mmCIF file of C-alpha atoms in Angstrom:
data_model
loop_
_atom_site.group_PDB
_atom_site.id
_atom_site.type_symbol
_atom_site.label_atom_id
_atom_site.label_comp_id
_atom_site.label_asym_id
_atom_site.label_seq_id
_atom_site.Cartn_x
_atom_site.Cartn_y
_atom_site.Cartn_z
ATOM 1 C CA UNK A 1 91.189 141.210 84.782
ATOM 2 C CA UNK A 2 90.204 144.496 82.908
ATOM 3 C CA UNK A 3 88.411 145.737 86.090
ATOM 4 C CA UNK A 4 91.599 144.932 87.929
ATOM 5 C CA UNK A 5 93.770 146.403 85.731
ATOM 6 C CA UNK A 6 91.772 149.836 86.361
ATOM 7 C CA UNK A 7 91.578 149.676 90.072
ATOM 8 C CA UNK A 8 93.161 153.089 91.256
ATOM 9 C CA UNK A 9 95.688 151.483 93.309
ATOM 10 C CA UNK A 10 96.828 149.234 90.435
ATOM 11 C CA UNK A 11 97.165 152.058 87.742
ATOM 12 C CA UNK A 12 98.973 154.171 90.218
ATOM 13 C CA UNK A 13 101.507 151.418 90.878
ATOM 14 C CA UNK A 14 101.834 150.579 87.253
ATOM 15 C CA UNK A 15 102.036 154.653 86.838
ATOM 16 C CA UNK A 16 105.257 155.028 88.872
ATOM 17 C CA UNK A 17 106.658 151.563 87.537
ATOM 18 C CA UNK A 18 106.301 153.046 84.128
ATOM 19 C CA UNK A 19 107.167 156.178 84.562
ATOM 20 C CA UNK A 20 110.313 155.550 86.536
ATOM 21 C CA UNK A 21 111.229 153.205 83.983
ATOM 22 C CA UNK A 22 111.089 155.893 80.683
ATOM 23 C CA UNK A 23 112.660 158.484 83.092
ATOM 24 C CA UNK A 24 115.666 156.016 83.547
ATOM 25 C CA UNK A 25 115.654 154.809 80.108
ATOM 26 C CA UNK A 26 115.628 157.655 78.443
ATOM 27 C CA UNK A 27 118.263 159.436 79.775
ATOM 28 C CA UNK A 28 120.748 156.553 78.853
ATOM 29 C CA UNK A 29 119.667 156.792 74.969
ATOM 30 C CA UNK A 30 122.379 157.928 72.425
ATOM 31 C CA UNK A 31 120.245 160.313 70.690
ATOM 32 C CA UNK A 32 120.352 161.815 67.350
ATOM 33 C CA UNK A 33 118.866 164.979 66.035
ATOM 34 C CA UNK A 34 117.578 166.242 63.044
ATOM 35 C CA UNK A 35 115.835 169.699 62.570
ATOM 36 C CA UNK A 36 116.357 170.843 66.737
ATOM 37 C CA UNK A 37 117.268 174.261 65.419
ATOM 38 C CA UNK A 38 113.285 174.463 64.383
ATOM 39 C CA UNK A 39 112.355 173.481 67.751
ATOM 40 C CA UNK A 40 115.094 175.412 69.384
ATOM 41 C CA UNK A 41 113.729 178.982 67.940
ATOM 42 C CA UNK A 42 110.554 178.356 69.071
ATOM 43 C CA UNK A 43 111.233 176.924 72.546
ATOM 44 C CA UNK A 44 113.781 180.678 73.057
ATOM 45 C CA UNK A 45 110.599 182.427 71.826
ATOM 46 C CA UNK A 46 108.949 181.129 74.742
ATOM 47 C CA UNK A 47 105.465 181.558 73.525
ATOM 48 C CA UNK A 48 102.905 178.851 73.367
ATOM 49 C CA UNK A 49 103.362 175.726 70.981
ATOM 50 C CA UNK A 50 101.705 172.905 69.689
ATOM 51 C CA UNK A 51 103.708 169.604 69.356
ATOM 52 C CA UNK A 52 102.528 166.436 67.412
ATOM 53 C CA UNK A 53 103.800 162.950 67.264
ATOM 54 C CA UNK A 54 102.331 159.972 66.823
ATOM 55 C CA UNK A 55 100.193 157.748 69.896
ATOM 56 C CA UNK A 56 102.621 154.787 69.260
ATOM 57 C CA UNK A 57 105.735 157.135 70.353
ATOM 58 C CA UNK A 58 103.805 158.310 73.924
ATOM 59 C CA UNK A 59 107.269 156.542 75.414
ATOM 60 C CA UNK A 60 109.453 157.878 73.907
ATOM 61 C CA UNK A 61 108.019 161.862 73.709
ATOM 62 C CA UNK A 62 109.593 162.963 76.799
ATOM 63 C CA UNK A 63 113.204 163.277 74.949
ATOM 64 C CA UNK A 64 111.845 165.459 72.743
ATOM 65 C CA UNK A 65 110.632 168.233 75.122
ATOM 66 C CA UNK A 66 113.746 169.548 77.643
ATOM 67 C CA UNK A 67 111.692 170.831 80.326
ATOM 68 C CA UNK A 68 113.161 173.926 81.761
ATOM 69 C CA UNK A 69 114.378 175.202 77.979
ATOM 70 C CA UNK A 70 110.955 174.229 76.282
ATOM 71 C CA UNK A 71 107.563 175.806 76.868
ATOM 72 C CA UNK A 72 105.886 174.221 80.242
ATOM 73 C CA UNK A 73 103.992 171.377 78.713
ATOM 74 C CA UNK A 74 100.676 169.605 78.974
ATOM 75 C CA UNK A 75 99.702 166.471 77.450
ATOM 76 C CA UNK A 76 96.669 165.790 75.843
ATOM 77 C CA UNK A 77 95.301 162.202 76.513
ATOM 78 C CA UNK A 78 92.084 160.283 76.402
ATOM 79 C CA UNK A 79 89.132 160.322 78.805
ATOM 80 C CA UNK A 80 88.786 156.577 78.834
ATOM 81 C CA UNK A 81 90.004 154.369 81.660
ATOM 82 C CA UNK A 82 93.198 153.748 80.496
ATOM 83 C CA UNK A 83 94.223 157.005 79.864
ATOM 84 C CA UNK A 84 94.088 157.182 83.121
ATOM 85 C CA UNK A 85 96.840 155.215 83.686
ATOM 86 C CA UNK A 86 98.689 157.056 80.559
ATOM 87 C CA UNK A 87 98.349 160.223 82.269
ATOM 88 C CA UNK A 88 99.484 159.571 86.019
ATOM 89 C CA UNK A 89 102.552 158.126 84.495
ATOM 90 C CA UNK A 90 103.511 161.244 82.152
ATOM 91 C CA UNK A 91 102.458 163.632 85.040
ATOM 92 C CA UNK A 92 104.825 161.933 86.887
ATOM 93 C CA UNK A 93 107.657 162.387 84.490
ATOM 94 C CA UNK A 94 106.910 166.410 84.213
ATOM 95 C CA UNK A 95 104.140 166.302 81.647
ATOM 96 C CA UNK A 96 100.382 167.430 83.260
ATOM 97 C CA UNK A 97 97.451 166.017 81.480
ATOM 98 C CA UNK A 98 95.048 167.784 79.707
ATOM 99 C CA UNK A 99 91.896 165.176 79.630
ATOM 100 C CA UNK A 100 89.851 165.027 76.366
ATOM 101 C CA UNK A 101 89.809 163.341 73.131
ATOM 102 C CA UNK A 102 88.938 163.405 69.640
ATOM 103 C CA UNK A 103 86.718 160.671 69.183
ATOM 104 C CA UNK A 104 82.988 161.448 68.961
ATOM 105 C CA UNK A 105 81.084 160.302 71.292
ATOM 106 C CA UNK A 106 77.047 160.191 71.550
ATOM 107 C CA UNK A 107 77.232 160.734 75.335
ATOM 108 C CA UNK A 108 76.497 164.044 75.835
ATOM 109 C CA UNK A 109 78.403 164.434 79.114
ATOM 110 C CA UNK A 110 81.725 163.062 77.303
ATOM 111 C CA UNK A 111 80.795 165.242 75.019
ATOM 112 C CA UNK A 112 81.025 168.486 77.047
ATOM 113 C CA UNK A 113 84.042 166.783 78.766
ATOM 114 C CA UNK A 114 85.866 167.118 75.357
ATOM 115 C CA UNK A 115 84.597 170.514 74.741
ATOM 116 C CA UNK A 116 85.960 171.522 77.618
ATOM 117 C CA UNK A 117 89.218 169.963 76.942
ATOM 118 C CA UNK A 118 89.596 172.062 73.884
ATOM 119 C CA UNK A 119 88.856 175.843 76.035
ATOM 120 C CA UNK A 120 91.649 174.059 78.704
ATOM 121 C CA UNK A 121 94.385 173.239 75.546
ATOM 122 C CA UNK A 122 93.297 177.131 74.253
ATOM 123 C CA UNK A 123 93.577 178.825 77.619
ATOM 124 C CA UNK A 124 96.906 177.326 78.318
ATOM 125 C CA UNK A 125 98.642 177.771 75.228
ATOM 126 C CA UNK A 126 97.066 181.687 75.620
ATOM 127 C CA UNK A 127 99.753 182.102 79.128
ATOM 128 C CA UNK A 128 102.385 180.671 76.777
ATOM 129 C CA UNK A 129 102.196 177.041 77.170
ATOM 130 C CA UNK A 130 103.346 174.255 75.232
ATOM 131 C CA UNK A 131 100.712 171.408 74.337
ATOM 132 C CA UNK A 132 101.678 167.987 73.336
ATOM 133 C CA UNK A 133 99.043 166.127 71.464
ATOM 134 C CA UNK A 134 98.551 162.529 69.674
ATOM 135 C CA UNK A 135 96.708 162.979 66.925
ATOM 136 C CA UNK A 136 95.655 159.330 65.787
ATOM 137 C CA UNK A 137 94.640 158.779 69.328
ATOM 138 C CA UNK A 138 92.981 157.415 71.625
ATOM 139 C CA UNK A 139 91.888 154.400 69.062
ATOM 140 C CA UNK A 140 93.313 154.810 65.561
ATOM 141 C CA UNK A 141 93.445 154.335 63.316
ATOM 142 C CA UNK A 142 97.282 154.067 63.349
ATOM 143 C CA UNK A 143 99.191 157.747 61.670
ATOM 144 C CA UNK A 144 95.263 158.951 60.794
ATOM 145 C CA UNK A 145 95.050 162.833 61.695
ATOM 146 C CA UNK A 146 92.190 163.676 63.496
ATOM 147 C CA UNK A 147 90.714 167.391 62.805
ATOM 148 C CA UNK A 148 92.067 168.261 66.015
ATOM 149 C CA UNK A 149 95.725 169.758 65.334
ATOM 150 C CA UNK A 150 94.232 171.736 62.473
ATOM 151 C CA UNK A 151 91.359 173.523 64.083
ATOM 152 C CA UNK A 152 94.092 173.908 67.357
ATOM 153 C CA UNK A 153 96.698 175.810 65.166
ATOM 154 C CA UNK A 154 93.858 178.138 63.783
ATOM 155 C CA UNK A 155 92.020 179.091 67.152
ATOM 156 C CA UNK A 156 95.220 179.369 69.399
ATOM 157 C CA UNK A 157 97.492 181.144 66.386
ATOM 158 C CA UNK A 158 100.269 179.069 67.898
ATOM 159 C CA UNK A 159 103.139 177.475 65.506
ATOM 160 C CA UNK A 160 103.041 173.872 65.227
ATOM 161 C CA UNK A 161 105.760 171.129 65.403
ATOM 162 C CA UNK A 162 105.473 167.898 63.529
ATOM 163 C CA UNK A 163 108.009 165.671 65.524
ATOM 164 C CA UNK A 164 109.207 161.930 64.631
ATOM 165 C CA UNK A 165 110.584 159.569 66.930
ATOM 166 C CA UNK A 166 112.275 156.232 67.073
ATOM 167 C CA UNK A 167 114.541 154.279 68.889
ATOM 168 C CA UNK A 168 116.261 150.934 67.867
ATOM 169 C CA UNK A 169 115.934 147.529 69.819
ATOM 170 C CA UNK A 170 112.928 148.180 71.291
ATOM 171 C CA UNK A 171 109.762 146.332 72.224
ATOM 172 C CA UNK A 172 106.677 146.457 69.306
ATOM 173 C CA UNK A 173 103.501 146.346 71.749
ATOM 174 C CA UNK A 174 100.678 144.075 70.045
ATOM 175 C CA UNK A 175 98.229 147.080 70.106
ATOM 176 C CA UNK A 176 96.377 149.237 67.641
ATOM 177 C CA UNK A 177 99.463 151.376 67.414
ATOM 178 C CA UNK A 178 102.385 148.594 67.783
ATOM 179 C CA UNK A 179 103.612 151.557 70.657
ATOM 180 C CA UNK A 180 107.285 151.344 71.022
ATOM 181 C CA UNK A 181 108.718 150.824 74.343
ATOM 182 C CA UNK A 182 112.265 152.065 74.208
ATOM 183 C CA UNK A 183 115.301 149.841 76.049
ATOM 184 C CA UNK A 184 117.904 151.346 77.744
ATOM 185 C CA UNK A 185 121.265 152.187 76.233
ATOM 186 C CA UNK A 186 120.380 152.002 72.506
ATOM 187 C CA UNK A 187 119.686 154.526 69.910
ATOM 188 C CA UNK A 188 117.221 156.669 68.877
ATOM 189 C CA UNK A 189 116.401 159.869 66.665
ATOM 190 C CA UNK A 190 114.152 162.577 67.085
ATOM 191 C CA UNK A 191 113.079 164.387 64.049
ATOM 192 C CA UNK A 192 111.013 167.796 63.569
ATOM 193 C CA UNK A 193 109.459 169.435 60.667
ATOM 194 C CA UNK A 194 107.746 173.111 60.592
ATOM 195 C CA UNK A 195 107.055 175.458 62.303
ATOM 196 C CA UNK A 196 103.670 175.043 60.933
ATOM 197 C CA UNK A 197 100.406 177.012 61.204
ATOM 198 C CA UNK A 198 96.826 177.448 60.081
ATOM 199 C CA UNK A 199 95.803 181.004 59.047
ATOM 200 C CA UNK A 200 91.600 181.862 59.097
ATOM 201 C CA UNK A 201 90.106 180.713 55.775
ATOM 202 C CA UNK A 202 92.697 177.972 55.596
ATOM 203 C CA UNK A 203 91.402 174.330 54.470
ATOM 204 C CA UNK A 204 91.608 172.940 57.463
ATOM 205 C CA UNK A 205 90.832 169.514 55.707
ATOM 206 C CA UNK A 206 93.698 170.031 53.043
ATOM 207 C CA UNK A 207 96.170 170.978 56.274
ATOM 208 C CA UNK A 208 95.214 167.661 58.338
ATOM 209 C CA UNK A 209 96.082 165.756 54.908
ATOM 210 C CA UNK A 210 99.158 167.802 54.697
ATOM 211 C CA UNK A 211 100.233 167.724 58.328
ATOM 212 C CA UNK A 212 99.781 163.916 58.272
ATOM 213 C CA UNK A 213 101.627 164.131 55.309
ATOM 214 C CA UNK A 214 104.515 165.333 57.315
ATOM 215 C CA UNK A 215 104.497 163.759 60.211
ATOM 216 C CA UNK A 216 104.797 160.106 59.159
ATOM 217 C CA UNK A 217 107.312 161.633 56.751
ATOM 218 C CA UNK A 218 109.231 162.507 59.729
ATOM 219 C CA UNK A 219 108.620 159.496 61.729
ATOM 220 C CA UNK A 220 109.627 157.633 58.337
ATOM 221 C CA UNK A 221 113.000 159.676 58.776
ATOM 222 C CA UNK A 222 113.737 158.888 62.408
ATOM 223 C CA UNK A 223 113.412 155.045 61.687
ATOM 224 C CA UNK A 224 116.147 155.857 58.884
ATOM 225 C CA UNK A 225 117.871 157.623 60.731
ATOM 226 C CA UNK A 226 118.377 154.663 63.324
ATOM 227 C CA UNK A 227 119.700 152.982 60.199
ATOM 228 C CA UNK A 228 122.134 155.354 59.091
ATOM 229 C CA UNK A 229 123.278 155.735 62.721
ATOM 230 C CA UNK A 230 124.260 151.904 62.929
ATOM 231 C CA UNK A 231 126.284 152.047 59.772
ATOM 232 C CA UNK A 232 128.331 155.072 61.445
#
């Protein structure tokens, strides 16, 4: 079933099925906003940006970017098979992929693959890109910063944007992250904290425990916030 399930024909399929499906869904969301003015400055400075939410709100991370106002964005996802899948659907909705990953790997080729991820992500966000990147991914564990967003700030001198999301029904997947798929015409809120950034001869250790921190803070805010919201 799993080698199914990768077949090129069968992720593409799934690809467009998914990605038609947030496209649609997402537009009919009531959203709520907390914070946009933070994004909003940096998306009219139109230089590059790092953006950070959790893997479990991939489906929903589209509402937070307005392509055409916002920085042109790339994605970063995984090098493993599913990502695959992951990333023809979010190219689809208007969101490249950037392939690499932060999990260490003793395969020297994946290796390089991920090195070279990080001179792609740096030589984007150098023409004034925007970068979107999930930093518990690919495998957990669940709201765990990798070293990645950190060391990203630092080298590309870029602000960085802690956003939460959450939308309210939705469907809890039964994976490492418990992803949320959101339904259409319900609520949601989108949350941001910063701008943030990491100077040379920061502690880039102290930051990642800071920044992660902050980012389930704000994720903790949206999923009030969809409380709040239903008392109004």
């Amino acid at each position: 079933m799993k080698s199914l399930f990768r077949a090129a024909w069968v992720q593409s399929t799934l690809a467009f099925l998914l990605a038609a499906y947030l496209r649609a869904t997402l537009a009919t969301i009531r959203w709520r906003h907390e914070g946009r003015e933070k994004a909003e400055a940096i998306w009219d400075a139109k230089g590059p940006v790092l953006v950070c939410f959790w893997h479990s709100r991939i489906p929903l991370s589209p509402a937070c970017w307005p392509l055409g106002w916002a920085q042109e964005p790339r994605a970063v996802i995984s090098l493993s098979p599913d990502g695959e899948f992951v990333a023809k659907a979010m190219a689809r909705i208007g969101f490249p992929a950037i392939r690499g990953s932060s999990r260490k790997d003793s395969d020297p080729k994946k290796e390089k693959r991920g090195s070279g991820a990080i001179r792609d992500i740096l030589r984007w966000m150098k023409d004034g890109g925007g970068v979107a990147i999930t930093p518990d991914g690919p495998r957990g564990p669940r709201e765990v910063m990798k070293d990645g967003p950190p060391l990203l700030g630092r080298l590309s001198k870029a602000p960085v944007l802690l956003v939460g999301l959450a939308s309210k029904p939705c469907l809890r997947l039964k994976s490492w992250d418990q992803a949320m798929i959101p339904l259409p015409f319900t609520r949601g809120v989108i949350v941001w904290d910063g701008p943030l950034g990491a100077a040379e001869g920061d502690d880039l250790e102290a930051l990642r425990a800071d920044w992660q921190a902050r980012l389930s803070a704000v994720t903790r805010r949206a999923e009030a916030g969809l409380i709040e919201a239903g008392r109004e």
